[in-house]
Amino acid sequence: MLIFAKQTNFFMNLTSLNAVSPVDGRYRDKCAELATYFSEGALIRYRVQVEIEYFISLCKIPLPQLKEFNKKHFKELKKIYLDFDEDDAIQVKEIERTTNHDVKAVEYFIKIKMNEINLDEYKEFIHFGLTSQDINNTAVPLSVKDFLNKIYLPQINELLNKLKQLVIEWKDIPMLAHTHGQPASPTRLGKELAVFYDRIQQQLKQLKSMPHSAKFGGATGNFNAHAITYPKTDWNKFADKFVSELGLTRSQITTQIEHYDNLAAQLDAMKRINTILIDLCRDMWTYISMNYFKQEIKKGEIGSSAMPHKVNPIDFENAEGNFGMANAVFEHLSAKLPVSRLQRDLTDSTVLRNIGVPFAHSIIAIKSLMKGLDKTKVNVSAINNDLENNWAVVAEAIQTILRREGYPNPYEELKELTRKNTKVNGKDIAAFIKKLKVNASVKKELLAITPFNYTGIFEFKG
């Protein structure tokens, strides 16, 4: 029993060693910065920010009861969320023990703070006319917007810059292509990475074009309480301005909750980016297995507990796994969030508490992918050997030029030469060309074609 007691104590005190999720455990050092946006404390801080900014906006109308409010106190109010710290978060959670309602606890916390700075006569206008989701559905998109702008987009841009660097560095390296896993018309190593660069750029444009939508309209989206209390105020105009000043876009017609359509679109866009990067990870892994790339060896690292020679592509494997985990959660969030029974059920709140999870796995994966790319070195000799051993791939070029010349059945003749279970080398191709009944200039043109120069057109404007 003594051992069990010690184990219980060990597992109850949260550290990177006993966290259930690897996001907060093994990978904590790679994504700890996300706690600023998606932890329980961060959500509370964003809620406090929305509540206080809403109160300040009411003062600016001003509502009749707030006409005498001195604007010099705005700075003091803003400090409540700007200086929000762990002790404040703990205080809110203590209040929640009594209220059993997280947003109401935030309201009471702010009222306590207003008492402390002698503004208690105005405190009933904190959370005036609102429902919890006016706060939550504004706080969450704020956190997502901040995360995308401050963490995600800089990380993706760093990855794009790395890909761009490699595209330029490797743009003139010819490489055998493999369609269906079989030798195909040669390409260029840089061009193959440029494919991923371009795909990510296209998806980023879509992601950036999507508005960060917020719901703000009272208990069922109609400003019932606002309109009955102050019927002469244009509450729709007020809410549009308030939400816009937070850097968000207000959804105009809603139920109690944000309909989440735009958030779902954002998550789907990030899922597509992750899918593209999974594709990149798998290609890099395969090229390493083909010996097209070597991996930088770090002294002291072990690839296998049994096989001393192993240098495994672990960074690409780690990235692929984390992108996959992220996409599984993105898939659920984007499918679930836009669906709610009637005017509202609580399922959106439950799943939104996990919104930081796929973002964290995405960041972990991007960092692992970057690490893998940094350790990758081109093995030009292996790439060249593969080209030299696959002269049959120039058959496409030869038969196409022969078509141009009106030569009879060129495809069939090249098929007869190359579609065998025997190796076709450069001498075989040259002998075939020399026997063709075409003029000397065409033969010279055909003899100049090799697997090393039959790489088509590649223009990169990254």
CSV table of C-alpha atoms in Angstrom, one decimal:
chain,number,residue,atom,x,y,z
A,1,MET,CA,0.0,0.0,0.0
A,2,LEU,CA,2.9,2.3,0.7
A,3,ILE,CA,4.2,1.9,-2.9
A,4,PHE,CA,0.7,2.5,-4.3
A,5,ALA,CA,0.4,5.7,-2.2
A,6,LYS,CA,3.7,7.0,-3.6
A,7,GLN,CA,2.6,6.1,-7.1
A,8,THR,CA,-0.7,8.0,-6.6
A,9,ASN,CA,1.1,11.1,-5.4
A,10,PHE,CA,3.5,10.9,-8.4
A,11,PHE,CA,0.7,10.5,-11.0
A,12,MET,CA,-1.6,13.2,-9.5
A,13,ASN,CA,0.9,16.0,-9.6
A,14,LEU,CA,1.0,17.0,-13.3
A,15,THR,CA,4.4,17.1,-14.9
A,16,SER,CA,5.7,16.1,-18.4
A,17,LEU,CA,6.3,12.6,-17.0
A,18,ASN,CA,2.7,11.9,-15.9
A,19,ALA,CA,0.5,13.9,-18.3
A,20,VAL,CA,-2.0,11.7,-20.1
A,21,SER,CA,-1.7,13.6,-23.4
A,22,PRO,CA,1.8,13.7,-25.1
A,23,VAL,CA,0.9,17.3,-26.0
A,24,ASP,CA,1.3,18.2,-22.3
A,25,GLY,CA,3.9,15.5,-21.7
A,26,ARG,CA,6.5,14.2,-24.1
A,27,TYR,CA,6.0,17.1,-26.6
A,28,ARG,CA,5.4,19.8,-24.1
A,29,ASP,CA,8.6,21.7,-25.0
A,30,LYS,CA,7.6,21.8,-28.6
A,31,CYS,CA,4.1,23.4,-28.1
A,32,ALA,CA,4.1,25.0,-24.6
A,33,GLU,CA,3.5,28.4,-26.2
A,34,LEU,CA,0.0,27.2,-27.2
A,35,ALA,CA,-1.0,27.4,-23.6
A,36,THR,CA,-1.1,31.2,-24.0
A,37,TYR,CA,-4.1,30.6,-26.4
A,38,PHE,CA,-5.8,27.4,-25.6
A,39,SER,CA,-5.3,26.5,-21.9
A,40,GLU,CA,-8.1,26.8,-19.4
A,41,GLY,CA,-6.4,29.9,-18.0
A,42,ALA,CA,-6.1,31.4,-21.5
A,43,LEU,CA,-9.8,30.9,-22.2
A,44,ILE,CA,-10.6,32.6,-18.9
A,45,ARG,CA,-8.4,35.5,-19.8
A,46,TYR,CA,-10.0,35.9,-23.3
A,47,ARG,CA,-13.4,35.8,-21.6
A,48,VAL,CA,-12.3,38.6,-19.2
A,49,GLN,CA,-11.1,40.6,-22.2
A,50,VAL,CA,-14.4,40.3,-24.1
A,51,GLU,CA,-16.5,41.2,-20.9
A,52,ILE,CA,-14.4,44.3,-20.2
A,53,GLU,CA,-14.3,45.5,-23.8
A,54,TYR,CA,-18.1,45.0,-24.0
A,55,PHE,CA,-18.6,47.1,-20.9
A,56,ILE,CA,-16.3,49.9,-22.3
A,57,SER,CA,-18.3,49.9,-25.5
A,58,LEU,CA,-21.5,50.3,-23.5
A,59,CYS,CA,-19.9,53.3,-21.9
A,60,LYS,CA,-19.1,54.8,-25.3
A,61,ILE,CA,-22.8,54.6,-26.5
A,62,PRO,CA,-23.3,55.8,-23.8
A,63,LEU,CA,-26.2,54.1,-22.0
A,64,PRO,CA,-28.0,56.6,-19.8
A,65,GLN,CA,-26.7,55.0,-16.5
A,66,LEU,CA,-23.1,55.1,-17.9
A,67,LYS,CA,-23.0,58.7,-18.9
A,68,GLU,CA,-21.1,59.8,-15.9
A,69,PHE,CA,-18.6,57.0,-16.2
A,70,ASN,CA,-15.1,58.6,-16.4
A,71,LYS,CA,-13.2,57.4,-19.4
A,72,LYS,CA,-10.0,57.6,-17.5
A,73,HIS,CA,-11.0,54.4,-15.8
A,74,PHE,CA,-10.9,52.5,-19.1
A,75,LYS,CA,-7.1,52.0,-18.7
A,76,GLU,CA,-7.7,50.5,-15.2
A,77,LEU,CA,-10.3,48.1,-16.6
A,78,LYS,CA,-8.1,47.0,-19.4
A,79,LYS,CA,-5.4,46.2,-16.9
A,80,ILE,CA,-7.6,43.5,-15.5
A,81,TYR,CA,-7.1,41.4,-18.6
A,82,LEU,CA,-3.8,42.7,-19.7
A,83,ASP,CA,-2.2,41.9,-16.3
A,84,PHE,CA,-4.3,38.7,-15.9
A,85,ASP,CA,-2.1,36.0,-14.2
A,86,GLU,CA,-2.2,32.6,-12.7
A,87,ASP,CA,-3.5,33.9,-9.4
A,88,ASP,CA,-6.4,35.6,-11.2
A,89,ALA,CA,-7.2,32.4,-13.0
A,90,ILE,CA,-7.2,30.4,-9.7
A,91,GLN,CA,-9.5,33.0,-8.2
A,92,VAL,CA,-12.0,32.5,-11.1
A,93,LYS,CA,-11.8,28.8,-10.7
A,94,GLU,CA,-12.5,29.2,-6.9
A,95,ILE,CA,-15.6,31.2,-7.7
A,96,GLU,CA,-16.7,28.6,-10.2
A,97,ARG,CA,-16.7,26.0,-7.4
A,98,THR,CA,-19.7,27.8,-6.1
A,99,THR,CA,-21.4,29.0,-9.3
A,100,ASN,CA,-20.7,25.7,-11.2
A,101,HIS,CA,-20.8,28.0,-14.2
A,102,ASP,CA,-17.6,29.1,-15.8
A,103,VAL,CA,-18.7,32.3,-17.5
A,104,LYS,CA,-20.7,33.5,-14.5
A,105,ALA,CA,-17.5,33.0,-12.5
A,106,VAL,CA,-15.8,35.4,-14.8
A,107,GLU,CA,-18.5,38.0,-14.4
A,108,TYR,CA,-18.3,37.8,-10.6
A,109,PHE,CA,-14.5,38.0,-10.8
A,110,ILE,CA,-14.6,41.2,-12.8
A,111,LYS,CA,-17.2,42.7,-10.3
A,112,ILE,CA,-14.8,41.9,-7.5
A,113,LYS,CA,-12.1,43.8,-9.4
A,114,MET,CA,-14.4,46.7,-10.0
A,115,ASN,CA,-15.1,46.9,-6.2
A,116,GLU,CA,-11.3,47.0,-5.7
A,117,ILE,CA,-11.0,50.1,-7.9
A,118,ASN,CA,-14.1,51.8,-6.6
A,119,LEU,CA,-16.3,51.2,-9.6
A,120,ASP,CA,-18.9,49.0,-7.9
A,121,GLU,CA,-21.8,51.3,-8.8
A,122,TYR,CA,-21.4,50.3,-12.5
A,123,LYS,CA,-20.7,46.6,-12.0
A,124,GLU,CA,-24.2,45.4,-13.0
A,125,PHE,CA,-23.4,46.4,-16.6
A,126,ILE,CA,-20.8,43.7,-16.7
A,127,HIS,CA,-22.4,40.9,-18.8
A,128,PHE,CA,-25.4,43.2,-19.3
A,129,GLY,CA,-28.1,41.5,-21.5
A,130,LEU,CA,-25.7,38.7,-22.6
A,131,THR,CA,-25.7,35.0,-22.6
A,132,SER,CA,-22.5,32.9,-22.0
A,133,GLN,CA,-22.1,32.2,-25.7
A,134,ASP,CA,-21.8,35.8,-26.5
A,135,ILE,CA,-18.6,35.7,-24.5
A,136,ASN,CA,-17.4,32.2,-25.5
A,137,ASN,CA,-18.1,32.6,-29.2
A,138,THR,CA,-16.1,35.8,-29.2
A,139,ALA,CA,-13.3,34.6,-26.9
A,140,VAL,CA,-12.6,31.4,-28.9
A,141,PRO,CA,-12.3,33.0,-32.3
A,142,LEU,CA,-10.1,35.7,-30.7
A,143,SER,CA,-7.7,33.0,-29.4
A,144,VAL,CA,-7.7,31.2,-32.8
A,145,LYS,CA,-7.0,34.4,-34.6
A,146,ASP,CA,-4.1,35.2,-32.3
A,147,PHE,CA,-2.7,31.7,-32.5
A,148,LEU,CA,-2.8,31.7,-36.3
A,149,ASN,CA,-1.2,35.1,-36.6
A,150,LYS,CA,1.5,34.7,-33.9
A,151,ILE,CA,2.3,31.0,-34.0
A,152,TYR,CA,0.9,29.0,-36.9
A,153,LEU,CA,1.5,31.3,-39.9
A,154,PRO,CA,5.1,32.1,-38.8
A,155,GLN,CA,5.8,28.4,-38.5
A,156,ILE,CA,4.3,27.6,-41.9
A,157,ASN,CA,6.2,30.5,-43.5
A,158,GLU,CA,9.4,29.2,-42.0
A,159,LEU,CA,8.6,25.8,-43.5
A,160,LEU,CA,7.8,27.4,-46.9
A,161,ASN,CA,11.1,29.3,-46.8
A,162,LYS,CA,13.0,26.0,-46.1
A,163,LEU,CA,11.2,24.4,-49.0
A,164,LYS,CA,12.0,27.4,-51.3
A,165,GLN,CA,15.6,27.2,-50.3
A,166,LEU,CA,15.7,23.5,-51.2
A,167,VAL,CA,13.8,24.0,-54.5
A,168,ILE,CA,16.4,26.6,-55.6
A,169,GLU,CA,19.4,24.5,-54.3
A,170,TRP,CA,18.1,21.3,-56.1
A,171,LYS,CA,16.4,22.8,-59.1
A,172,ASP,CA,19.0,21.5,-61.6
A,173,ILE,CA,19.4,18.0,-60.2
A,174,PRO,CA,17.8,15.5,-62.6
A,175,MET,CA,16.0,12.6,-61.0
A,176,LEU,CA,14.1,9.5,-62.1
A,177,ALA,CA,10.4,9.9,-61.5
A,178,HIS,CA,8.3,7.0,-60.3
A,179,THR,CA,4.6,6.8,-61.3
A,180,HIS,CA,2.9,3.8,-59.9
A,181,GLY,CA,6.2,3.0,-58.2
A,182,GLN,CA,7.8,2.3,-61.6
A,183,PRO,CA,10.5,4.3,-63.5
A,184,ALA,CA,8.9,7.2,-65.4
A,185,SER,CA,9.9,10.3,-67.4
A,186,PRO,CA,12.7,12.1,-65.5
A,187,THR,CA,12.0,15.1,-63.4
A,188,ARG,CA,14.1,17.4,-61.3
A,189,LEU,CA,14.5,17.1,-57.6
A,190,GLY,CA,13.8,20.8,-56.9
A,191,LYS,CA,10.6,20.6,-59.0
A,192,GLU,CA,9.2,17.8,-56.9
A,193,LEU,CA,9.6,19.9,-53.7
A,194,ALA,CA,8.2,22.9,-55.6
A,195,VAL,CA,5.0,20.9,-56.0
A,196,PHE,CA,4.5,20.9,-52.2
A,197,TYR,CA,5.5,24.5,-51.9
A,198,ASP,CA,2.9,25.6,-54.4
A,199,ARG,CA,0.1,23.4,-53.0
A,200,ILE,CA,0.6,24.8,-49.5
A,201,GLN,CA,0.6,28.4,-50.8
A,202,GLN,CA,-2.7,27.8,-52.5
A,203,GLN,CA,-4.3,26.4,-49.3
A,204,LEU,CA,-2.8,29.3,-47.2
A,205,LYS,CA,-4.6,31.8,-49.5
A,206,GLN,CA,-7.9,30.1,-48.7
A,207,LEU,CA,-7.1,29.9,-45.0
A,208,LYS,CA,-6.2,33.6,-44.8
A,209,SER,CA,-9.3,34.6,-46.7
A,210,MET,CA,-11.7,33.1,-44.2
A,211,PRO,CA,-13.2,35.5,-41.6
A,212,HIS,CA,-12.9,34.9,-37.9
A,213,SER,CA,-16.6,34.8,-37.1
A,214,ALA,CA,-18.1,35.7,-33.7
A,215,LYS,CA,-21.7,35.5,-32.4
A,216,PHE,CA,-23.0,38.4,-30.4
A,217,GLY,CA,-26.7,38.7,-29.9
A,218,GLY,CA,-28.1,37.6,-26.6
A,219,ALA,CA,-29.8,34.4,-25.4
A,220,THR,CA,-31.2,33.3,-28.7
A,221,GLY,CA,-29.5,35.7,-31.1
A,222,ASN,CA,-32.2,38.4,-31.2
A,223,PHE,CA,-31.0,40.9,-28.6
A,224,ASN,CA,-34.2,40.3,-26.6
A,225,ALA,CA,-32.9,41.7,-23.3
A,226,HIS,CA,-31.1,44.6,-25.0
A,227,ALA,CA,-34.1,45.7,-27.1
A,228,ILE,CA,-36.6,45.5,-24.3
A,229,THR,CA,-34.4,47.6,-22.0
A,230,TYR,CA,-33.1,50.2,-24.4
A,231,PRO,CA,-35.4,50.0,-27.5
A,232,LYS,CA,-34.0,53.2,-29.1
A,233,THR,CA,-30.4,51.8,-29.4
A,234,ASP,CA,-29.4,50.1,-32.7
A,235,TRP,CA,-28.0,47.0,-31.1
A,236,ASN,CA,-27.2,45.3,-34.4
A,237,LYS,CA,-25.0,48.2,-35.4
A,238,PHE,CA,-23.5,48.3,-31.9
A,239,ALA,CA,-22.6,44.7,-32.0
A,240,ASP,CA,-21.2,44.9,-35.5
A,241,LYS,CA,-18.9,47.7,-34.4
A,242,PHE,CA,-17.9,46.0,-31.1
A,243,VAL,CA,-17.0,42.7,-32.8
A,244,SER,CA,-15.2,44.4,-35.6
A,245,GLU,CA,-13.0,46.4,-33.2
A,246,LEU,CA,-11.9,43.1,-31.7
A,247,GLY,CA,-10.7,42.1,-35.2
A,248,LEU,CA,-13.5,39.7,-35.8
A,249,THR,CA,-16.5,39.5,-38.1
A,250,ARG,CA,-20.0,39.2,-36.5
A,251,SER,CA,-22.4,36.5,-37.7
A,252,GLN,CA,-25.6,38.3,-38.4
A,253,ILE,CA,-28.4,35.8,-37.9
A,254,THR,CA,-27.7,33.1,-35.2
A,255,THR,CA,-29.3,31.0,-32.6
A,256,GLN,CA,-27.8,31.1,-29.1
A,257,ILE,CA,-24.5,30.1,-30.5
A,258,GLU,CA,-22.2,30.9,-33.4
A,259,HIS,CA,-23.0,28.5,-36.3
A,260,TYR,CA,-19.3,27.7,-36.7
A,261,ASP,CA,-19.4,27.4,-40.5
A,262,ASN,CA,-16.4,29.7,-41.0
A,263,LEU,CA,-14.5,28.0,-38.1
A,264,ALA,CA,-15.2,24.6,-39.7
A,265,ALA,CA,-13.8,26.0,-43.0
A,266,GLN,CA,-10.7,27.2,-41.3
A,267,LEU,CA,-10.1,23.8,-39.6
A,268,ASP,CA,-10.7,22.0,-43.0
A,269,ALA,CA,-8.2,24.3,-44.6
A,270,MET,CA,-5.6,23.4,-42.0
A,271,LYS,CA,-6.5,19.8,-42.4
A,272,ARG,CA,-5.8,20.1,-46.1
A,273,ILE,CA,-2.4,21.7,-45.4
A,274,ASN,CA,-1.6,18.9,-43.0
A,275,THR,CA,-2.6,16.3,-45.7
A,276,ILE,CA,-0.3,17.9,-48.2
A,277,LEU,CA,2.5,17.8,-45.6
A,278,ILE,CA,1.8,14.1,-44.8
A,279,ASP,CA,2.3,13.6,-48.6
A,280,LEU,CA,5.6,15.3,-48.4
A,281,CYS,CA,6.7,13.3,-45.3
A,282,ARG,CA,5.9,10.0,-47.1
A,283,ASP,CA,7.7,11.1,-50.2
A,284,MET,CA,10.8,12.1,-48.2
A,285,TRP,CA,10.6,8.8,-46.3
A,286,THR,CA,10.5,6.9,-49.6
A,287,TYR,CA,13.3,8.8,-51.2
A,288,ILE,CA,15.4,8.0,-48.1
A,289,SER,CA,14.6,4.3,-48.4
A,290,MET,CA,15.7,4.5,-52.0
A,291,ASN,CA,19.0,6.1,-50.9
A,292,TYR,CA,18.3,9.3,-52.8
A,293,PHE,CA,18.9,11.1,-49.5
A,294,LYS,CA,21.3,10.5,-46.6
A,295,GLN,CA,20.5,11.7,-43.1
A,296,GLU,CA,22.9,13.7,-41.0
A,297,ILE,CA,24.4,11.4,-38.3
A,298,LYS,CA,24.3,12.8,-34.8
A,299,LYS,CA,26.9,11.5,-32.4
A,300,GLY,CA,25.3,9.5,-29.6
A,301,GLU,CA,22.0,8.9,-31.4
A,302,ILE,CA,20.6,5.4,-31.7
A,303,GLY,CA,18.4,4.2,-34.6
A,304,SER,CA,17.6,0.8,-33.3
A,305,SER,CA,18.0,-1.0,-29.9
A,306,ALA,CA,19.1,-4.1,-31.8
A,307,MET,CA,20.6,-3.0,-35.1
A,308,PRO,CA,23.6,-0.7,-34.6
A,309,HIS,CA,23.7,0.5,-38.3
A,310,LYS,CA,20.2,2.0,-38.4
A,311,VAL,CA,19.7,5.7,-39.1
A,312,ASN,CA,15.9,5.9,-39.3
A,313,PRO,CA,13.8,8.7,-40.8
A,314,ILE,CA,12.2,9.3,-37.4
A,315,ASP,CA,11.5,13.0,-37.9
A,316,PHE,CA,9.4,12.4,-41.0
A,317,GLU,CA,7.6,9.6,-39.3
A,318,ASN,CA,7.0,11.7,-36.2
A,319,ALA,CA,5.6,14.5,-38.4
A,320,GLU,CA,3.4,12.2,-40.3
A,321,GLY,CA,1.9,10.7,-37.1
A,322,ASN,CA,1.3,14.1,-35.5
A,323,PHE,CA,-0.3,15.5,-38.7
A,324,GLY,CA,-2.6,12.5,-38.7
A,325,MET,CA,-3.6,13.0,-35.1
A,326,ALA,CA,-4.3,16.6,-35.8
A,327,ASN,CA,-6.4,15.8,-38.8
A,328,ALA,CA,-8.5,13.2,-36.9
A,329,VAL,CA,-9.5,15.9,-34.4
A,330,PHE,CA,-9.9,18.6,-37.1
A,331,GLU,CA,-12.3,16.2,-38.9
A,332,HIS,CA,-14.5,15.8,-35.8
A,333,LEU,CA,-14.5,19.5,-34.9
A,334,SER,CA,-15.4,20.6,-38.4
A,335,ALA,CA,-18.1,18.0,-38.7
A,336,LYS,CA,-19.6,18.4,-35.2
A,337,LEU,CA,-19.5,22.1,-34.5
A,338,PRO,CA,-21.9,23.4,-37.2
A,339,VAL,CA,-24.6,20.9,-35.9
A,340,SER,CA,-26.7,21.8,-32.9
A,341,ARG,CA,-30.1,20.8,-31.7
A,342,LEU,CA,-32.6,23.7,-32.1
A,343,GLN,CA,-31.3,26.9,-30.6
A,344,ARG,CA,-28.5,25.3,-28.8
A,345,ASP,CA,-27.1,22.2,-27.0
A,346,LEU,CA,-23.9,21.9,-25.0
A,347,THR,CA,-21.9,19.6,-27.3
A,348,ASP,CA,-20.1,22.6,-29.0
A,349,SER,CA,-18.7,23.7,-25.6
A,350,THR,CA,-17.5,20.2,-24.9
A,351,VAL,CA,-15.6,19.7,-28.1
A,352,LEU,CA,-14.3,23.3,-28.3
A,353,ARG,CA,-12.3,22.7,-25.2
A,354,ASN,CA,-10.2,20.5,-27.4
A,355,ILE,CA,-9.6,23.0,-30.1
A,356,GLY,CA,-6.0,23.5,-29.0
A,357,VAL,CA,-5.2,19.8,-29.4
A,358,PRO,CA,-5.1,19.6,-33.2
A,359,PHE,CA,-3.3,22.9,-33.4
A,360,ALA,CA,-0.7,21.5,-31.0
A,361,HIS,CA,-0.2,18.3,-33.0
A,362,SER,CA,0.1,20.4,-36.1
A,363,ILE,CA,2.9,22.6,-34.6
A,364,ILE,CA,4.7,19.5,-33.3
A,365,ALA,CA,4.5,18.0,-36.7
A,366,ILE,CA,5.8,21.1,-38.5
A,367,LYS,CA,8.8,21.3,-36.2
A,368,SER,CA,9.6,17.6,-36.7
A,369,LEU,CA,9.3,18.0,-40.5
A,370,MET,CA,11.6,21.0,-40.4
A,371,LYS,CA,14.1,19.0,-38.3
A,372,GLY,CA,14.0,16.2,-40.8
A,373,LEU,CA,14.5,18.5,-43.8
A,374,ASP,CA,17.5,20.2,-42.0
A,375,LYS,CA,19.1,16.7,-41.6
A,376,THR,CA,18.6,15.6,-45.2
A,377,LYS,CA,21.5,15.5,-47.6
A,378,VAL,CA,21.2,14.7,-51.3
A,379,ASN,CA,22.9,11.5,-52.5
A,380,VAL,CA,23.6,12.6,-56.1
A,381,SER,CA,25.4,9.4,-57.0
A,382,ALA,CA,22.4,7.2,-56.1
A,383,ILE,CA,20.1,9.4,-58.1
A,384,ASN,CA,22.5,9.3,-61.1
A,385,ASN,CA,22.8,5.6,-60.9
A,386,ASP,CA,19.1,5.2,-61.0
A,387,LEU,CA,18.9,7.4,-64.1
A,388,GLU,CA,21.8,5.4,-65.8
A,389,ASN,CA,20.0,2.2,-65.1
A,390,ASN,CA,16.8,3.3,-66.6
A,391,TRP,CA,17.4,4.4,-70.2
A,392,ALA,CA,14.1,2.9,-71.2
A,393,VAL,CA,12.4,6.1,-69.9
A,394,VAL,CA,13.6,8.1,-73.0
A,395,ALA,CA,11.3,5.9,-75.1
A,396,GLU,CA,8.6,8.5,-74.7
A,397,ALA,CA,10.8,11.2,-76.1
A,398,ILE,CA,11.9,9.1,-79.1
A,399,GLN,CA,8.5,7.9,-80.1
A,400,THR,CA,7.0,11.5,-79.8
A,401,ILE,CA,9.7,13.0,-82.1
A,402,LEU,CA,9.1,10.1,-84.5
A,403,ARG,CA,5.4,10.9,-84.5
A,404,ARG,CA,6.3,14.5,-85.5
A,405,GLU,CA,8.3,13.1,-88.4
A,406,GLY,CA,5.4,10.9,-89.6
A,407,TYR,CA,7.3,7.7,-88.8
A,408,PRO,CA,4.9,4.7,-88.9
A,409,ASN,CA,3.9,3.0,-85.6
A,410,PRO,CA,6.6,4.6,-83.4
A,411,TYR,CA,4.9,3.9,-80.1
A,412,GLU,CA,4.7,0.2,-81.0
A,413,GLU,CA,8.3,0.0,-82.1
A,414,LEU,CA,9.5,1.6,-78.8
A,415,LYS,CA,7.2,-0.7,-76.9
A,416,GLU,CA,8.8,-3.7,-78.6
A,417,LEU,CA,12.3,-2.4,-77.6
A,418,THR,CA,11.7,-1.4,-74.0
A,419,ARG,CA,8.7,-3.3,-72.6
A,420,LYS,CA,10.7,-6.4,-71.6
A,421,ASN,CA,11.9,-7.9,-68.3
A,422,THR,CA,15.4,-7.1,-69.3
A,423,LYS,CA,17.5,-4.0,-68.8
A,424,VAL,CA,17.8,-1.5,-71.7
A,425,ASN,CA,20.9,0.6,-71.6
A,426,GLY,CA,22.2,3.6,-73.5
A,427,LYS,CA,23.9,1.4,-76.1
A,428,ASP,CA,20.7,-0.4,-76.9
A,429,ILE,CA,18.9,2.9,-77.4
A,430,ALA,CA,21.6,4.3,-79.6
A,431,ALA,CA,21.7,1.1,-81.7
A,432,PHE,CA,17.9,1.3,-82.2
A,433,ILE,CA,18.1,5.0,-83.3
A,434,LYS,CA,20.9,4.3,-85.8
A,435,LYS,CA,18.7,1.7,-87.5
A,436,LEU,CA,15.8,4.1,-87.9
A,437,LYS,CA,14.9,5.2,-91.4
A,438,VAL,CA,15.0,9.0,-90.7
A,439,ASN,CA,17.4,11.7,-91.9
A,440,ALA,CA,20.7,12.3,-90.1
A,441,SER,CA,19.6,15.5,-88.4
A,442,VAL,CA,16.7,13.6,-86.7
A,443,LYS,CA,19.0,10.8,-85.6
A,444,LYS,CA,21.4,13.4,-84.1
A,445,GLU,CA,18.5,14.9,-82.3
A,446,LEU,CA,17.4,11.6,-80.9
A,447,LEU,CA,20.9,10.5,-79.9
A,448,ALA,CA,21.3,13.6,-77.8
A,449,ILE,CA,18.4,12.6,-75.5
A,450,THR,CA,19.5,11.0,-72.2
A,451,PRO,CA,17.8,10.3,-68.9
A,452,PHE,CA,19.8,13.2,-67.5
A,453,ASN,CA,18.5,15.9,-69.9
A,454,TYR,CA,15.0,14.6,-70.6
A,455,THR,CA,13.5,16.6,-67.7
A,456,GLY,CA,11.0,18.9,-69.4
A,457,ILE,CA,10.3,22.5,-68.3
A,458,PHE,CA,10.5,23.8,-64.8
A,459,GLU,CA,10.0,27.4,-63.8
A,460,PHE,CA,9.9,28.4,-60.2
A,461,LYS,CA,8.6,31.9,-59.2
A,462,GLY,CA,8.3,31.3,-55.5
